[in-house]
Coordinates of C-alpha atoms in Angstrom, one line a residue:
M279 CA 71.4 116.4 69.7
A280 CA 73.0 118.5 72.7
A281 CA 76.0 117.8 74.0
K282 CA 75.3 116.7 77.8
E283 CA 75.7 118.9 81.2
P284 CA 78.8 117.8 82.5
M285 CA 79.0 115.9 85.7
R286 CA 80.5 116.6 89.3
V287 CA 83.0 113.4 89.7
L288 CA 84.6 113.7 93.3
V289 CA 87.7 111.5 93.8
T290 CA 89.2 111.3 98.1
G291 CA 92.2 110.4 98.2
A292 CA 93.1 111.1 94.4
A293 CA 97.1 111.6 95.1
G294 CA 97.4 108.0 96.3
Q295 CA 98.0 105.3 93.7
I296 CA 94.8 103.6 93.4
G297 CA 93.5 107.9 92.7
Y298 CA 96.0 108.3 90.2
A299 CA 94.7 104.7 88.5
L300 CA 91.6 106.1 88.9
V301 CA 92.1 110.0 88.0
P302 CA 92.1 109.2 84.0
M303 CA 89.9 106.3 83.8
I304 CA 87.3 108.8 85.1
A305 CA 88.6 112.0 82.5
R306 CA 88.3 109.5 79.5
G307 CA 84.4 108.5 80.2
V308 CA 85.3 104.9 81.2
M309 CA 82.9 105.8 84.0
L310 CA 80.1 107.4 83.2
G311 CA 80.5 107.1 79.0
A312 CA 82.6 107.9 75.8
D313 CA 79.6 111.2 75.7
Q314 CA 79.7 112.2 79.3
P315 CA 81.8 115.5 80.3
V316 CA 83.8 115.2 84.0
I317 CA 84.6 117.9 86.0
L318 CA 86.7 115.6 88.0
H319 CA 87.0 117.1 91.9
M320 CA 90.3 115.6 93.5
L321 CA 90.4 115.7 97.7
D322 CA 94.0 114.6 99.1
I323 CA 95.2 115.8 102.8
E324 CA 97.7 118.1 103.1
F325 CA 100.1 115.7 103.4
A326 CA 100.0 115.5 99.4
A327 CA 98.8 118.5 98.6
E328 CA 102.2 118.9 96.3
A329 CA 101.8 115.5 94.6
L330 CA 98.2 116.6 94.1
K331 CA 99.0 119.9 92.0
G332 CA 100.9 117.3 89.9
V333 CA 97.6 115.0 89.0
K334 CA 96.3 117.9 88.9
M335 CA 99.7 119.6 86.5
E336 CA 99.1 115.5 84.8
L337 CA 95.1 116.1 84.1
I338 CA 96.3 119.6 82.2
D339 CA 98.7 117.5 80.1
A340 CA 97.0 114.6 79.1
A341 CA 94.0 117.7 77.4
F342 CA 91.2 114.8 78.1
P343 CA 88.5 115.8 75.1
L344 CA 85.8 114.8 78.2
L345 CA 87.7 116.5 81.1
K346 CA 85.9 120.2 81.3
G347 CA 87.3 121.2 84.4
V348 CA 89.4 119.8 87.7
V349 CA 89.3 121.2 91.4
A350 CA 92.2 119.9 93.2
T351 CA 91.6 120.2 97.1
T352 CA 92.3 119.7 100.1
D353 CA 89.5 121.5 101.7
V354 CA 86.7 119.0 102.3
V355 CA 83.9 121.3 101.7
E356 CA 84.8 122.6 98.5
A357 CA 86.0 118.7 97.1
C358 CA 82.3 118.2 98.2
T359 CA 80.2 120.8 96.5
G360 CA 77.9 120.1 93.9
V361 CA 79.3 116.4 92.8
N362 CA 76.9 114.4 91.5
V363 CA 79.4 110.8 91.9
A364 CA 82.0 110.6 95.1
V365 CA 84.4 108.1 95.0
M366 CA 85.6 107.5 98.0
V367 CA 89.5 105.8 98.5
G368 CA 91.0 108.2 100.6
G369 CA 91.2 106.2 104.2
F370 CA 93.5 105.1 107.2
P371 CA 96.0 103.1 106.1
R372 CA 96.8 99.8 108.2
K373 CA 100.2 99.9 109.5
E374 CA 101.9 97.1 111.2
G375 CA 101.4 96.0 115.2
M376 CA 98.5 98.0 114.7
E377 CA 95.1 96.7 116.2
R378 CA 91.6 97.1 113.9
K379 CA 90.0 99.1 115.8
D380 CA 92.9 101.7 116.3
V381 CA 92.7 101.6 112.0
M382 CA 88.6 102.0 112.8
T383 CA 89.1 104.9 115.0
K384 CA 91.2 106.7 112.5
N385 CA 88.7 105.9 109.6
V386 CA 85.8 106.7 111.6
S387 CA 86.9 110.3 112.5
I388 CA 87.9 110.8 108.6
Y389 CA 84.2 109.2 107.9
K390 CA 82.5 110.8 110.1
A391 CA 83.5 114.9 108.8
Q392 CA 82.9 113.6 104.4
A393 CA 79.9 112.8 105.0
S394 CA 78.5 115.7 106.8
A395 CA 80.5 118.0 103.6
L396 CA 78.8 115.5 101.1
E397 CA 75.2 115.5 103.1
A398 CA 75.3 119.4 102.9
H399 CA 77.0 120.1 100.0
A400 CA 76.7 117.6 97.4
A401 CA 74.2 117.7 94.5
P402 CA 70.9 116.0 95.3
N403 CA 70.9 112.6 94.7
C404 CA 75.0 112.3 94.4
K405 CA 75.9 108.6 94.4
V406 CA 78.3 107.4 97.0
L407 CA 81.2 104.4 96.5
V408 CA 83.4 103.4 99.2
V409 CA 86.7 101.5 98.2
A410 CA 89.0 102.3 101.1
N411 CA 88.8 99.6 104.1
P412 CA 87.7 98.1 105.8
A413 CA 85.0 99.5 102.7
N414 CA 81.1 98.2 104.2
T415 CA 81.7 99.6 108.0
N416 CA 83.2 103.4 106.9
A417 CA 79.9 102.9 104.2
L418 CA 78.1 102.1 106.5
I419 CA 79.9 106.0 109.3
L420 CA 79.0 107.3 105.7
K421 CA 75.7 106.4 106.3
E422 CA 75.0 107.4 109.7
F423 CA 76.4 110.4 109.3
A424 CA 75.2 111.7 106.2
P425 CA 70.9 110.7 107.1
S426 CA 69.9 112.6 104.6
I427 CA 71.9 111.2 101.6
P428 CA 68.8 107.6 101.2
E429 CA 70.6 105.0 102.1
K430 CA 69.7 103.8 98.0
N431 CA 73.3 106.2 97.4
I432 CA 75.9 104.9 99.9
S433 CA 77.3 101.9 98.5
C434 CA 81.4 99.9 99.1
L435 CA 83.0 98.7 96.5
T436 CA 83.2 94.9 95.6
R437 CA 83.1 94.5 92.1
L438 CA 86.8 93.9 92.7
D439 CA 85.9 90.8 94.1
H440 CA 83.5 90.0 91.9
N441 CA 86.0 91.1 88.3
R442 CA 88.6 88.7 90.2
A443 CA 86.6 85.4 90.4
L444 CA 85.6 85.6 86.9
G445 CA 89.3 86.6 85.9
Q446 CA 89.7 83.9 88.0
I447 CA 86.9 81.2 86.3
S448 CA 87.6 82.5 82.5
E449 CA 91.3 81.5 83.7
R450 CA 90.7 77.6 84.3
L451 CA 88.4 77.4 81.7
G452 CA 90.7 78.7 78.5
V453 CA 87.3 81.3 77.6
Q454 CA 86.9 85.3 77.0
V455 CA 86.2 86.4 80.7
S456 CA 83.5 88.8 78.9
D457 CA 81.6 85.5 78.2
V458 CA 81.1 84.2 81.9
K459 CA 78.4 86.3 84.5
N460 CA 76.9 86.2 87.0
A461 CA 79.2 85.4 89.8
I462 CA 78.2 86.1 93.2
I463 CA 80.6 88.0 96.0
W464 CA 78.6 88.0 99.4
G465 CA 79.1 90.0 102.1
N466 CA 81.7 91.6 103.1
H467 CA 85.0 93.7 101.1
S468 CA 87.5 91.2 103.4
S469 CA 88.7 87.7 103.2
S470 CA 85.8 86.6 104.9
Q471 CA 83.5 87.2 101.3
Y472 CA 81.9 84.4 99.8
P473 CA 82.6 84.2 96.3
D474 CA 80.5 81.6 94.6
V475 CA 79.7 80.8 91.1
N476 CA 76.8 78.3 92.0
H477 CA 74.8 80.6 89.9
A478 CA 77.5 81.7 87.1
T479 CA 77.4 80.6 83.3
V480 CA 79.5 81.4 80.3
K481 CA 78.7 81.2 77.0
T482 CA 79.8 78.6 74.8
P483 CA 79.0 77.8 70.8
S484 CA 75.8 75.4 72.0
G485 CA 74.5 78.1 75.0
E486 CA 74.8 79.1 78.2
K487 CA 76.6 76.7 80.0
P488 CA 76.5 76.9 84.5
V489 CA 80.0 77.1 85.6
R490 CA 79.5 74.2 87.1
E491 CA 79.3 71.8 84.5
L492 CA 81.6 73.1 82.6
V493 CA 84.6 73.4 85.8
Q494 CA 83.8 69.3 86.4
D495 CA 85.5 70.2 89.9
D496 CA 83.8 70.7 93.2
E497 CA 86.7 70.4 95.1
W498 CA 88.5 73.6 93.6
L499 CA 85.1 75.2 93.0
N500 CA 84.7 75.1 96.3
G501 CA 88.0 75.1 98.2
E502 CA 90.5 76.9 95.9
F503 CA 89.2 78.7 94.0
I504 CA 87.3 80.7 96.7
A505 CA 90.3 81.7 99.1
T506 CA 92.4 82.8 96.1
V507 CA 89.6 85.5 95.1
Q508 CA 89.5 86.0 99.0
Q509 CA 93.6 86.4 99.1
R510 CA 93.7 88.1 95.9
G511 CA 94.6 91.3 97.1
A512 CA 97.4 89.5 99.5
A513 CA 98.5 87.8 96.6
I514 CA 99.3 91.3 94.8
I515 CA 100.8 93.3 97.6
K516 CA 103.1 90.3 97.9
A517 CA 104.2 90.2 93.8
R518 CA 104.6 94.1 93.1
K519 CA 105.3 95.4 96.7
L520 CA 102.2 97.9 96.6
S521 CA 98.2 97.3 96.9
S522 CA 95.9 96.3 93.9
A523 CA 95.8 99.5 92.6
L524 CA 94.6 99.4 88.6
S525 CA 92.4 96.5 89.3
A526 CA 90.6 98.7 91.6
A527 CA 89.7 101.9 89.6
S528 CA 88.9 99.8 86.8
S529 CA 86.5 98.4 89.1
A530 CA 85.4 101.5 90.8
C531 CA 84.6 102.4 86.9
D532 CA 82.5 99.0 86.5
H533 CA 80.4 100.0 89.8
I534 CA 80.0 103.1 89.0
R535 CA 78.9 102.4 84.9
D536 CA 76.6 99.8 85.9
W537 CA 74.4 101.9 88.8
V538 CA 74.4 104.7 86.1
L539 CA 73.9 103.7 82.9
G540 CA 72.1 99.7 83.8
T541 CA 73.5 95.8 84.0
A542 CA 72.6 94.0 81.0
E543 CA 69.7 91.8 80.5
G544 CA 70.1 89.1 82.0
T545 CA 73.4 90.1 84.1
F546 CA 73.9 91.1 87.4
V547 CA 76.7 92.2 89.1
S548 CA 78.0 92.6 92.9
M549 CA 77.6 95.7 94.5
G550 CA 78.4 96.8 98.9
V551 CA 74.6 98.0 99.9
Y552 CA 73.0 97.9 102.8
S553 CA 70.6 95.5 104.1
D554 CA 67.1 94.6 104.0
G555 CA 66.9 91.5 105.5
S556 CA 67.0 89.9 101.8
Y557 CA 68.7 86.1 101.9
G558 CA 68.5 85.7 106.2
V559 CA 71.3 89.0 106.4
P560 CA 71.0 90.9 108.8
A561 CA 69.0 94.4 107.5
G562 CA 71.4 97.1 108.4
L563 CA 74.7 96.1 107.1
I564 CA 76.2 97.2 104.2
Y565 CA 76.1 93.1 102.6
S566 CA 77.7 92.3 99.2
F567 CA 74.7 90.7 97.4
P568 CA 74.2 90.6 93.4
V569 CA 72.2 93.1 92.3
T570 CA 70.8 94.2 88.6
C571 CA 70.6 98.1 88.3
S572 CA 68.0 100.4 85.2
G573 CA 67.5 103.8 85.4
G574 CA 70.3 104.4 88.1
E575 CA 68.7 102.1 91.1
W576 CA 70.1 99.0 91.9
T577 CA 67.9 96.6 93.2
I578 CA 69.1 93.0 94.2
V579 CA 68.2 90.3 92.8
Q580 CA 65.7 88.1 94.5
G581 CA 65.0 84.3 94.6
L582 CA 68.6 82.4 93.7
P583 CA 68.6 78.7 95.7
I584 CA 71.1 79.5 98.3
D585 CA 72.8 75.8 98.9
E586 CA 73.5 74.5 103.0
F587 CA 77.1 75.0 101.6
S588 CA 76.6 78.6 101.1
R589 CA 74.1 79.4 104.0
K590 CA 77.1 79.0 106.8
K591 CA 79.6 81.2 103.8
M592 CA 77.0 83.9 103.5
D593 CA 76.2 83.9 106.9
A594 CA 79.9 83.5 108.4
T595 CA 80.6 87.0 106.3
A596 CA 77.1 88.6 108.1
Q597 CA 78.6 87.5 111.9
E598 CA 82.0 89.1 110.8
L599 CA 80.2 92.8 109.8
S600 CA 77.8 92.8 112.4
E601 CA 81.3 92.6 114.7
E602 CA 83.2 95.5 113.1
K603 CA 79.5 96.9 113.1
A604 CA 79.7 97.4 116.8
L605 CA 83.3 97.7 117.0
A606 CA 82.5 101.0 115.1
Y607 CA 79.8 102.1 117.3
S608 CA 82.4 101.6 120.1
C609 CA 84.8 103.7 118.1
L610 CA 81.8 106.9 118.3
A611 CA 81.2 106.2 121.7

């Protein structure tokens, strides 16, 4: 069998700590498969140019068999040229004393420029994953300024929250995390997200069992569990004095791998995607839904029963996203 053609993968903010965790995973085949050669495109700002050179040196030093080339640049056009996958990790982080609108204004200008470069220079059918916060709204801005990129090709990362939910259930029940599936993250990648276990199952010796049935503690599932997943990022910052990087990088690989190579039969995952009005979520938001993937396309899982508790949580996070969208559009004015 002939070797596959290399895929070009862009990582923005590549000299930052998520980027530093992510690029070796991509070079090892964690994102696109153990038989898929890659060429890494790394972009960062002028301030980080020297650090970016150091990351390129390390990638060369690691002698990754799948890594067929490295582009390390501060030029957005060079970075975006010919890329098949774009992982947007770069953004303007919120600093102490900053208003959300200030952060949003900075990110609108970053994502506007990158959207234009991707639209003009990326490979056809390029898949875009936005990681930088506010991820859902940054993805929406990117979609706005890259009208020729199909909306189905622009997504944001909520797989980290999804994986956090699986991890909490696995810890609680003392089971392997690989035996837990079909948790859902609804809505925004923020503390308003709704981690939903009503459809989640665990593989047991006597077949698949609902998480609720096994946990037998609705108070925990409707309270502490949700809060723990929602606040996990803050808890990691408190412990590490830095934000979660290796888990974010690993989840970004999971997101792209499932999108490109497909989800397992009977399993769904969470992706922030462009709403079509499913589950009463306003169309035109980038909102996290349960999806399955096949043939490089995601499809929202339909027909899941939604109870009143879930409905309220799903509406609250949609409301926050509508407010963020309005704020972002006001920054464009």
